[in-house]
Coordinates of C-alpha atoms in Angstrom, one line a residue:
Chain A
M1 CA 101.0 137.7 7.8
K2 CA 103.0 137.7 10.7
K3 CA 103.1 135.0 13.9
R4 CA 102.4 135.8 16.5
Y5 CA 104.2 134.9 19.3
G6 CA 102.5 136.5 22.3
D7 CA 99.7 134.4 20.9
Q8 CA 102.0 130.7 21.1
L9 CA 103.3 132.3 24.5
F10 CA 100.0 133.3 26.2
K11 CA 97.8 130.3 25.3
A12 CA 101.3 127.9 26.3
I13 CA 100.8 129.8 29.4
A14 CA 97.0 128.7 29.7
Y15 CA 97.9 125.3 29.2
I16 CA 100.4 125.4 31.7
F17 CA 98.1 126.6 34.1
G18 CA 95.6 124.3 32.9
C19 CA 98.1 121.4 33.7
S20 CA 98.9 122.1 36.9
I21 CA 94.6 121.2 38.1
I22 CA 96.0 117.4 36.6
A23 CA 99.5 117.9 38.1
M24 CA 97.6 119.0 41.7
L25 CA 95.4 115.5 41.4
G26 CA 98.6 113.6 40.2
L27 CA 100.2 114.7 43.2
M28 CA 98.0 114.3 46.1
V29 CA 96.9 110.4 44.9
W30 CA 101.1 110.0 44.3
E31 CA 101.7 111.5 48.4
M32 CA 99.4 109.5 49.5
F33 CA 100.0 106.6 48.2
R34 CA 103.8 106.8 48.5
G35 CA 102.6 108.4 52.5
S36 CA 100.7 104.6 52.8
S37 CA 102.8 102.4 51.5
F38 CA 104.5 101.5 54.9
A39 CA 101.8 100.6 56.2
L40 CA 100.3 99.0 53.3
D41 CA 103.1 96.2 52.9
K42 CA 103.1 95.7 56.3
Y43 CA 99.6 95.5 57.1
G44 CA 97.8 94.5 53.1
L45 CA 93.8 94.2 53.2
G46 CA 93.2 92.7 56.4
F47 CA 94.0 96.0 57.4
L48 CA 90.5 96.4 56.3
F49 CA 89.2 94.4 58.5
S50 CA 90.9 94.6 62.0
S51 CA 89.4 95.8 65.0
S52 CA 92.3 96.3 66.8
W53 CA 94.1 99.8 67.3
D54 CA 96.6 100.0 69.8
P55 CA 99.5 102.7 69.1
V56 CA 101.5 101.1 71.8
T57 CA 101.7 97.3 70.8
E58 CA 101.9 99.1 66.8
E59 CA 98.2 96.5 65.9
F60 CA 95.9 98.5 63.6
G61 CA 93.2 97.6 62.2
A62 CA 91.1 100.5 59.8
W63 CA 87.6 99.0 60.5
P64 CA 86.0 100.4 63.1
F65 CA 86.8 103.5 61.5
I66 CA 85.0 102.1 58.2
Y67 CA 82.0 101.5 60.0
G68 CA 81.4 104.6 61.5
T69 CA 82.1 106.6 58.4
I70 CA 79.2 104.3 57.0
V71 CA 77.1 104.2 58.8
S72 CA 77.0 108.6 60.6
S73 CA 76.9 109.0 56.2
L74 CA 73.9 106.5 55.3
L75 CA 72.3 107.7 58.8
A76 CA 72.7 111.7 57.5
L77 CA 71.6 110.4 54.4
V78 CA 68.8 108.8 55.9
I79 CA 67.7 112.3 57.5
A80 CA 68.8 114.0 54.5
T81 CA 67.1 113.3 51.1
P82 CA 63.9 113.3 51.9
I83 CA 64.0 116.8 53.6
S84 CA 66.4 118.3 50.7
I85 CA 63.8 117.3 48.2
G86 CA 61.1 118.6 50.0
I87 CA 62.9 122.1 49.8
A88 CA 63.6 121.5 46.2
I89 CA 60.1 120.4 45.2
F90 CA 58.9 124.1 47.8
L91 CA 61.3 126.3 45.8
V92 CA 60.9 125.0 42.4
E93 CA 57.1 124.2 42.3
V94 CA 55.4 126.1 45.7
A95 CA 56.8 129.0 46.9
P96 CA 55.6 132.3 45.1
K97 CA 58.9 133.2 43.5
W98 CA 60.8 136.8 46.4
F99 CA 60.1 133.8 48.7
R100 CA 61.9 131.5 46.7
D101 CA 65.4 133.8 46.5
V102 CA 65.1 134.4 50.6
V103 CA 64.9 130.7 51.5
G104 CA 67.3 130.0 48.3
F105 CA 69.9 132.8 50.0
L106 CA 69.0 131.0 53.8
I107 CA 69.6 127.9 52.5
E108 CA 72.8 129.0 50.5
L109 CA 73.6 130.5 54.1
L110 CA 73.3 126.9 55.6
A111 CA 76.6 125.7 53.2
A112 CA 78.2 128.8 54.6
I113 CA 78.4 128.6 57.5
P114 CA 81.7 126.7 58.8
S115 CA 82.1 122.6 59.9
I116 CA 83.7 124.3 63.6
V117 CA 80.8 126.1 64.0
Y118 CA 78.5 123.6 63.2
G119 CA 80.9 121.3 65.7
L120 CA 80.6 123.8 68.5
W121 CA 76.9 124.4 68.5
G122 CA 76.7 120.2 68.0
I123 CA 78.5 120.2 71.3
F124 CA 76.8 122.2 73.2
V125 CA 73.6 122.8 71.9
L126 CA 71.9 119.5 69.9
G127 CA 74.1 116.9 72.3
P128 CA 72.1 117.7 75.3
I129 CA 68.5 117.9 72.8
I130 CA 70.0 114.7 72.0
R131 CA 70.2 113.1 75.0
E132 CA 67.7 114.1 76.9
Y133 CA 65.2 114.5 74.7
V134 CA 65.6 112.7 70.5
A135 CA 67.2 109.1 72.3
P136 CA 64.8 108.7 75.3
V137 CA 62.1 107.9 72.2
F138 CA 64.1 105.6 70.5
I139 CA 65.5 103.7 73.3
N140 CA 62.1 103.2 74.9
T141 CA 60.9 101.8 71.6
L142 CA 62.5 100.6 69.3
G143 CA 65.6 99.5 71.0
K144 CA 63.6 97.3 73.2
F145 CA 63.3 95.1 70.4
I146 CA 66.6 95.8 68.5
P147 CA 69.9 96.0 70.5
F148 CA 71.0 98.7 67.8
F149 CA 68.7 101.4 69.3
A150 CA 69.7 100.3 72.6
G151 CA 70.8 103.3 75.4
P152 CA 72.6 104.2 76.9
S153 CA 72.5 107.9 75.4
F154 CA 76.1 109.9 76.3
G155 CA 74.7 112.8 73.9
V156 CA 79.0 112.2 71.3
G157 CA 78.4 109.8 69.8
I158 CA 77.1 108.4 66.0
F159 CA 73.6 109.3 66.5
T160 CA 74.6 112.8 66.6
A161 CA 77.2 113.1 64.7
G162 CA 74.6 111.5 61.7
V163 CA 72.2 114.6 61.9
I164 CA 75.4 117.1 62.2
L165 CA 75.8 116.4 59.2
A166 CA 72.6 115.4 57.7
I167 CA 72.7 118.9 58.4
M168 CA 75.8 120.1 56.6
I169 CA 74.5 118.2 53.4
I170 CA 71.1 119.4 52.6
P171 CA 72.1 122.5 51.1
T172 CA 74.2 120.8 48.6
I173 CA 71.3 117.8 48.0
A174 CA 68.6 120.7 48.2
S175 CA 70.7 123.1 45.0
I176 CA 71.5 120.1 42.9
S177 CA 68.0 118.3 43.2
R178 CA 66.9 122.2 43.0
E179 CA 69.3 122.5 39.5
V180 CA 67.5 119.4 38.0
I181 CA 63.7 120.0 38.7
M182 CA 64.2 123.5 36.7
V183 CA 65.1 121.9 33.6
V184 CA 62.0 119.5 33.6
P185 CA 59.9 121.0 30.6
D186 CA 57.1 123.2 31.9
A187 CA 55.3 121.2 29.2
Q188 CA 55.6 117.9 30.6
R189 CA 53.6 119.6 33.8
E190 CA 51.2 121.0 31.8
A191 CA 50.7 117.8 30.2
A192 CA 49.6 115.9 33.3
L193 CA 47.9 119.5 34.1
A194 CA 45.7 119.2 32.0
L195 CA 44.8 115.5 32.4
G196 CA 43.2 116.3 35.2
A197 CA 45.9 115.9 37.8
T198 CA 46.5 117.1 41.2
K199 CA 49.1 119.2 41.9
W200 CA 51.0 116.1 43.7
E201 CA 50.4 113.6 41.3
M202 CA 52.4 116.1 38.5
I203 CA 55.1 116.4 41.1
R204 CA 55.6 112.7 41.2
T205 CA 54.7 111.4 37.5
A206 CA 56.0 115.2 35.9
V207 CA 59.1 116.4 37.8
L208 CA 60.2 113.2 40.1
T209 CA 59.9 111.1 37.5
Y210 CA 62.3 113.3 35.2
S211 CA 64.9 114.0 37.1
R212 CA 65.0 110.9 39.6
S213 CA 69.1 110.1 38.2
G214 CA 69.2 113.6 38.8
I215 CA 68.5 113.5 42.5
L216 CA 70.3 110.6 43.1
G217 CA 73.9 112.1 41.6
A218 CA 72.7 114.7 44.2
M219 CA 72.0 112.3 46.8
I220 CA 76.0 110.5 46.2
I221 CA 77.3 114.3 46.0
G222 CA 75.8 114.6 49.3
L223 CA 76.6 111.0 50.8
G224 CA 80.6 112.3 49.6
R225 CA 80.6 115.0 51.3
A226 CA 79.2 113.4 54.3
I227 CA 81.6 111.3 54.1
G228 CA 84.9 113.4 53.7
E229 CA 83.6 115.8 56.8
T230 CA 85.4 115.9 59.3
M231 CA 85.8 118.7 62.3
S232 CA 81.9 118.6 62.6
V233 CA 81.9 115.0 62.9
T234 CA 85.8 114.8 65.9
M235 CA 83.9 117.5 67.6
V236 CA 80.9 115.5 68.0
I237 CA 81.7 111.6 67.4
G238 CA 82.8 110.5 70.8
N239 CA 86.4 109.3 69.3
R240 CA 86.6 105.5 70.1
P241 CA 88.3 103.2 67.8
E242 CA 85.9 100.0 68.9
V243 CA 82.6 99.1 66.3
P244 CA 80.0 100.8 68.0
D245 CA 77.2 98.4 69.6
S246 CA 74.6 101.2 69.4
I247 CA 73.7 104.1 67.4
F248 CA 73.9 106.2 70.5
D249 CA 77.4 104.9 71.4
P250 CA 80.6 106.7 71.2
A251 CA 83.0 106.5 67.5
Y252 CA 85.5 106.7 65.3
T253 CA 85.2 107.7 61.8
M254 CA 88.7 108.0 59.1
A255 CA 88.1 111.3 58.8
S256 CA 87.7 112.2 62.7
V257 CA 90.8 109.8 64.0
I258 CA 93.3 111.6 61.1
A259 CA 92.3 115.2 63.2
N260 CA 92.5 114.0 66.7
E261 CA 95.8 112.0 65.9
F262 CA 97.9 112.3 63.3
N263 CA 99.5 115.0 65.2
E264 CA 100.2 112.8 67.9
A265 CA 101.4 109.5 65.6
S266 CA 104.2 108.6 67.2
S267 CA 106.2 105.8 65.6
D268 CA 106.9 105.7 61.2
I269 CA 104.4 103.0 60.7
Y270 CA 101.7 104.4 63.1
L271 CA 101.7 108.1 61.2
S272 CA 101.6 105.7 57.5
T273 CA 98.5 104.3 59.1
L274 CA 97.3 107.2 59.8
I275 CA 97.9 108.1 56.3
E276 CA 97.2 105.2 54.6
I277 CA 93.4 105.5 56.1
G278 CA 93.2 109.7 54.6
F279 CA 94.4 107.3 51.0
L280 CA 91.5 105.7 52.2
L281 CA 89.3 108.0 52.5
F282 CA 90.9 109.8 49.2
A283 CA 89.8 106.9 46.6
V284 CA 86.1 106.5 48.0
T285 CA 85.3 110.3 47.8
L286 CA 87.1 110.4 44.6
L287 CA 84.7 107.5 43.4
V288 CA 82.2 108.6 44.7
N289 CA 82.4 111.8 42.8
I290 CA 82.6 109.9 39.9
F291 CA 80.0 108.3 40.0
A292 CA 77.7 111.5 41.2
R293 CA 79.1 114.1 38.4
F294 CA 78.4 110.5 35.9
L295 CA 75.2 110.4 37.3
V296 CA 74.3 114.2 37.1
W297 CA 75.4 114.7 33.7
T298 CA 73.5 112.0 32.1
T299 CA 70.4 113.7 33.6
S300 CA 71.0 117.5 32.3
R301 CA 72.5 115.9 28.9
G302 CA 69.0 114.3 28.8
I303 CA 66.9 116.8 28.8
Q304 CA 69.4 118.9 26.6
E305 CA 68.8 116.8 23.8
A306 CA 65.9 115.5 24.3
K307 CA 64.4 119.4 23.9
Chain B
M1 CA 14.0 104.1 32.8
E2 CA 15.2 107.7 32.5
S3 CA 15.2 108.3 35.4
V4 CA 17.2 105.2 36.5
L5 CA 20.2 105.6 34.6
E6 CA 19.9 109.6 36.2
S7 CA 20.5 108.0 39.3
V8 CA 23.5 105.4 38.4
K9 CA 25.1 108.5 36.6
E10 CA 25.1 110.5 40.0
Q11 CA 26.1 107.2 41.6
K12 CA 29.0 107.8 39.8
M13 CA 29.5 111.2 39.8
N14 CA 29.1 110.9 43.8
K15 CA 32.0 108.7 43.5
L16 CA 34.9 110.3 41.2
N17 CA 33.8 113.4 42.9
A18 CA 34.6 112.1 46.4
K19 CA 38.1 110.4 44.6
L20 CA 39.3 113.7 43.8
G21 CA 38.2 114.8 47.4
R22 CA 40.5 112.2 48.5
R23 CA 43.8 113.3 45.6
R24 CA 43.1 116.8 45.9
A25 CA 43.5 116.1 50.5
F26 CA 46.3 114.3 49.4
S27 CA 47.9 116.3 46.5
F28 CA 46.8 119.3 49.7
F29 CA 49.5 117.2 52.3
M30 CA 52.3 116.8 50.1
V31 CA 52.6 120.1 49.9
G32 CA 52.6 120.7 53.3
L33 CA 54.5 118.5 53.2
T34 CA 57.1 120.2 51.9
I35 CA 56.6 123.2 53.0
L36 CA 58.0 121.5 56.2
S37 CA 60.7 120.0 55.6
M38 CA 61.5 123.8 54.9
I39 CA 60.6 124.9 58.1
L40 CA 62.5 121.4 59.2
A41 CA 65.5 123.0 57.4
L42 CA 65.9 126.7 58.5
T43 CA 65.6 125.7 62.6
P44 CA 68.8 124.4 63.1
L45 CA 70.3 127.6 60.8
F46 CA 68.5 129.6 63.1
S47 CA 69.4 127.8 66.4
I48 CA 72.7 128.2 65.7
L49 CA 73.0 131.7 64.6
G50 CA 71.0 132.6 68.0
Y51 CA 73.5 130.5 69.3
V52 CA 76.0 131.8 68.2
L53 CA 74.6 135.4 68.9
V54 CA 73.8 135.1 72.2
K55 CA 76.7 133.5 73.6
G56 CA 79.1 135.5 71.4
I57 CA 78.4 139.2 72.0
P58 CA 78.8 138.7 75.8
A59 CA 82.2 137.4 75.4
L60 CA 83.8 140.1 72.5
N61 CA 85.1 142.7 74.2
V62 CA 88.2 145.0 73.3
A63 CA 90.9 141.9 74.7
F64 CA 89.6 140.1 72.8
F65 CA 90.6 141.7 69.9
T66 CA 93.6 142.9 71.1
E67 CA 94.7 140.5 73.2
L68 CA 96.7 137.0 73.1
P69 CA 94.9 133.9 74.6
A70 CA 95.1 133.7 78.6
P71 CA 96.8 130.6 80.3
P72 CA 94.2 128.0 80.5
G73 CA 91.1 128.6 83.3
E74 CA 92.7 132.1 83.7
A75 CA 90.1 135.0 82.8
G76 CA 90.5 137.3 79.9
G77 CA 92.8 137.2 77.1
G78 CA 92.2 137.5 73.5
M79 CA 92.5 136.0 70.0
A80 CA 94.3 138.9 68.4
N81 CA 97.1 136.7 67.7
G82 CA 94.6 133.9 65.4
I83 CA 91.9 136.6 63.4
V84 CA 96.1 138.4 62.2
G85 CA 97.0 135.1 61.7
T86 CA 94.0 133.6 60.0
F87 CA 94.3 136.5 57.7
T88 CA 97.7 136.2 57.2
L89 CA 97.0 132.4 56.1
I90 CA 93.9 133.8 53.5
G91 CA 96.4 135.6 52.3
L92 CA 99.5 133.5 51.4
A93 CA 96.3 131.7 50.0
S94 CA 94.8 133.9 48.1
L95 CA 98.7 134.8 46.9
I96 CA 98.5 131.4 45.6
G97 CA 95.1 130.0 44.9
V98 CA 94.0 133.7 42.9
P99 CA 96.3 133.3 39.4
V100 CA 96.3 129.9 39.4
G101 CA 92.8 129.0 39.2
L102 CA 92.3 132.7 37.3
M103 CA 94.5 131.5 34.7
A104 CA 93.2 127.3 34.5
G105 CA 89.7 129.2 33.8
V106 CA 91.1 131.3 31.4
F107 CA 92.6 128.7 29.6
L108 CA 89.0 126.1 30.6
S109 CA 87.0 128.2 28.6
E110 CA 89.5 130.5 25.7
Y111 CA 91.0 127.3 25.1
G112 CA 89.2 123.7 26.8
R113 CA 87.7 123.3 24.3
N114 CA 89.1 120.0 23.4
R115 CA 89.4 116.5 24.8
F116 CA 91.6 117.7 26.8
G117 CA 89.8 120.7 28.4
K118 CA 87.0 118.5 29.4
L119 CA 89.4 116.3 31.3
V120 CA 90.2 119.5 33.0
S121 CA 87.8 120.1 34.0
F122 CA 86.3 117.3 35.4
L123 CA 89.4 116.9 37.3
T124 CA 88.8 120.3 38.6
D125 CA 85.1 118.7 39.3
I126 CA 86.3 116.1 41.2
M127 CA 89.2 118.3 43.4
L128 CA 86.1 120.0 45.0
G129 CA 85.4 117.3 46.8
V130 CA 88.5 116.2 48.1
P131 CA 88.3 116.0 51.5
S132 CA 89.7 119.1 52.6
I133 CA 91.4 116.8 55.9
V134 CA 93.0 115.4 53.1
V135 CA 95.2 118.0 51.3
G136 CA 95.8 118.4 55.2
I137 CA 97.9 115.2 54.9
V138 CA 99.3 115.7 51.6
V139 CA 100.7 119.5 52.2
Y140 CA 102.0 118.2 55.3
A141 CA 104.0 115.5 53.7
L142 CA 104.9 118.0 50.8
V143 CA 105.6 121.1 52.5
V144 CA 105.9 120.5 56.4
L145 CA 108.0 117.6 56.1
W146 CA 110.6 119.2 53.2
M147 CA 110.8 122.4 55.2
G148 CA 110.8 121.1 58.1
G149 CA 108.6 121.6 60.1
F150 CA 104.6 123.2 60.7
S151 CA 104.8 126.8 59.0
A152 CA 102.2 129.8 57.9
Y153 CA 103.5 129.0 54.2
A154 CA 102.5 125.4 54.8
G155 CA 98.8 126.1 56.0
G156 CA 98.7 128.9 53.4
V157 CA 99.4 126.1 50.6
A158 CA 96.8 124.0 52.6
L159 CA 94.1 126.8 51.6
A160 CA 95.4 127.0 48.0
F161 CA 94.7 124.1 47.3
I162 CA 91.3 124.2 48.3
M163 CA 91.1 128.0 46.6
I164 CA 92.1 126.7 43.0
P165 CA 89.2 123.9 41.7
A166 CA 87.0 126.9 43.4
V167 CA 88.6 129.8 41.3
T168 CA 88.4 127.8 38.1
R169 CA 85.1 126.6 38.2
T170 CA 83.4 130.3 38.9
T171 CA 86.3 131.8 35.8
E172 CA 85.4 129.4 33.5
E173 CA 81.5 129.8 34.2
M174 CA 82.3 133.5 34.1
L175 CA 84.2 134.1 31.2
K176 CA 81.8 131.4 29.0
L177 CA 79.2 134.3 30.0
V178 CA 81.2 137.1 27.9
P179 CA 78.8 137.2 24.5
N180 CA 80.8 135.4 21.1
H181 CA 80.7 138.7 19.3
I182 CA 82.8 140.8 21.1
R183 CA 85.7 138.0 20.5
E184 CA 85.1 138.8 17.2
A185 CA 84.8 142.3 17.4
G186 CA 88.5 142.6 19.1
L187 CA 90.0 139.7 17.0
A188 CA 88.3 141.8 13.4
L189 CA 90.4 145.6 15.2
G190 CA 94.0 143.3 14.7
I191 CA 94.0 143.0 18.3
P192 CA 96.3 139.5 19.4
K193 CA 94.2 137.3 21.7
W194 CA 96.5 137.3 24.9
R195 CA 95.5 140.5 24.6
V196 CA 91.4 140.8 23.8
I197 CA 92.0 137.7 26.9
M198 CA 93.2 140.6 29.3
L199 CA 91.6 143.5 28.6
I200 CA 88.2 142.7 26.8
I201 CA 87.4 139.6 28.3
L202 CA 89.2 139.5 31.8
P203 CA 87.4 143.1 32.7
T204 CA 84.1 142.7 31.5
A205 CA 84.5 139.0 33.7
L206 CA 85.2 141.2 36.4
R207 CA 82.6 141.1 38.6
G208 CA 81.9 137.8 38.3
I209 CA 84.6 136.3 38.7
I210 CA 85.5 138.4 42.3
T211 CA 82.3 136.8 43.2
G212 CA 84.0 133.4 42.4
I213 CA 87.0 134.7 44.5
M214 CA 85.3 136.0 47.7
L215 CA 83.2 133.0 48.3
A216 CA 86.9 130.8 47.4
V217 CA 87.8 132.9 50.6
A218 CA 84.9 132.4 52.5
R219 CA 85.4 129.4 52.3
V220 CA 89.2 128.6 53.5
S221 CA 88.4 131.2 56.0
G222 CA 86.6 128.8 57.5
E223 CA 88.7 125.7 56.9
T224 CA 90.0 124.0 59.9
A225 CA 90.9 120.6 59.3
P226 CA 93.8 121.3 56.5
L227 CA 94.9 123.7 58.9
L228 CA 95.5 121.4 62.0
F229 CA 98.8 119.6 59.9
T230 CA 100.3 122.5 58.0
A231 CA 99.7 125.8 59.7
F232 CA 99.3 123.8 63.6
G233 CA 98.6 127.0 66.2
N234 CA 100.8 129.4 68.1
M235 CA 99.9 130.7 71.9
Y236 CA 101.9 134.1 71.4
W237 CA 102.5 136.9 67.7
N238 CA 104.5 135.6 64.8
Q239 CA 107.9 136.0 64.3
S240 CA 107.9 135.5 60.6
L241 CA 105.7 133.2 57.8
N242 CA 108.4 129.6 58.7
E243 CA 106.9 129.0 61.9
P244 CA 103.2 127.5 63.5
I245 CA 101.0 130.0 63.1
A246 CA 97.6 130.6 65.1
S247 CA 94.8 130.6 62.7
M248 CA 90.5 131.3 64.5
P249 CA 89.2 128.0 63.2
V250 CA 92.0 126.2 65.1
L251 CA 91.6 128.6 68.5
V252 CA 87.6 128.0 68.3
F253 CA 87.8 124.7 68.8
N254 CA 90.9 123.9 70.8
Y255 CA 88.9 126.1 73.2
A256 CA 85.9 124.4 71.9
I257 CA 86.8 120.8 73.6
S258 CA 88.7 122.5 77.0
P259 CA 87.1 122.0 80.2
Y260 CA 87.0 125.5 81.0
A261 CA 84.3 127.5 80.5
E262 CA 85.9 131.4 80.0
W263 CA 87.6 129.6 76.7
Q264 CA 84.6 128.2 75.5
A265 CA 82.9 131.6 76.4
Q266 CA 85.7 132.3 73.7
A267 CA 85.0 129.8 71.9
W268 CA 81.4 130.9 70.8
A269 CA 83.0 135.4 70.6
G270 CA 85.5 133.1 67.9
A271 CA 82.4 131.1 66.1
L272 CA 80.3 134.8 66.0
T273 CA 83.4 136.3 64.0
L274 CA 84.3 133.8 62.2
I275 CA 80.0 134.0 60.7
L276 CA 81.1 137.5 60.4
I277 CA 83.8 137.2 58.2
V278 CA 81.5 134.8 56.4
L279 CA 78.1 136.6 56.4
V280 CA 79.9 139.8 54.7
L281 CA 82.4 138.3 52.0
N282 CA 78.9 136.6 50.8
V283 CA 76.1 139.2 51.4
S284 CA 78.5 141.7 49.6
A285 CA 79.5 138.9 46.8
R286 CA 75.8 139.1 45.7
L287 CA 75.9 142.6 46.3
V288 CA 78.8 142.8 43.1
T289 CA 76.8 140.0 41.1
R290 CA 73.4 142.6 41.6
K291 CA 74.4 145.6 40.3
R292 CA 75.3 144.4 36.7

């Protein structure tokens, strides 16, 4: 049998392109590390918890941005999770088939809208609605006891950013939850119904307990999206580099400070600081995604083995 | 005696029935909540589409598609250079992203059923979750600093970084859908494996792969963050790919946060155009797969 040089060459080319994915990720890690090393050396770990942000005196701390990112993303997760699980249940267990396709398409459309359009809508539509109608409700009730919900509201701020992020991550959480709910075997549902469960009891006992860790994975993937989302947040969060006292105050996130100040960074240390914030953002989203993939993967594998 | 037993039985049944009624009502309520959550999620979608149409259409005119941006505060002008720039950037990104993503997908599907392949597949998933602003920084360090300035090339590379994992993932999935007996039939005829892949398997999965590419293009056509410090933006026509280039998302961003009413109106028109591009790509990608 003659040797197939063509095959070997093709295989080598395929392997090179496979390696290119690893190379790209490696290159990203390396470039981020190299770019931030100046700031890493100068400020060390204290950088993470310092709240000063003064480009003139070159005093930099990342805490306002870390805080803003955490609060806005968690807020998004709190709003988006119940709605997303509701949609997933509706699509799999409640809706008739033709309707399922229509709603599925619309939810996908929500994911396809560019984030810049969300930002534009956030500035001119959502922000004013929150300032006029939503924020006063919170400020006049909860705000009287808890300073975190006290006013005033400008329409731009950490709350508006959280709502926009929630809308943006609903398609992600809903579609992954839908997939994990769909792989629940029908025998489970039939068993619950045969024991006399109502529809909701069947969903809670047979479906949700079965897909719990998959839904958790979906939430964490959604959280990763929210942490890294840049443009829409930059446009509505108010961009003030201080730790906010109230949920309606303007704030800043890690992604939005990079988007706003990268081109204005006048000194090497300023630029390096921004790259370090980017590096941190990169590391956090990597960890979050790895953890989430692991969760979703174990769920779907567990179900396949049970079959 | 008999009648006492009967009445006890009846009481029990009544209790059970009442309980069942409550359970049914609660079930009904919870199912209602799932419908409510769907409505809650779709309200912003219709609000966005509605506002973009209502505010975008009045600002759309011939000048929007043919003229350069007007100076701040002046009426008129358009986004012609941004529209051309966006398509230029998409072209550059596809030129790099499609072949790399395609071949990486071929690798994963045809040669990747081993540990190394699993690692690459995992890393592809991870890359899909990297924030686009991070890609912007990396390409700034790699291309902008190296070439000495913002350029269309840098913007194209940044978008390619975002396209590649998406194209890889869909290509892999589509190729894995091709039944194994087709591969076996080709190999049994004595055709070399690489020609089986290129001439038989890839064409079989072509529709699905094209769908994936269209969705990846739709995704990067609205990307803004990685372009801010790679392509940067430009208020004039480009003379070469080696200089900063305008793009619609960046123009919409700059116009939206500006204080001028004329610019804000044009931002809505730009948003409408962007949504139309994304929508056309999405719907046609769906039609391509449906014909199968």
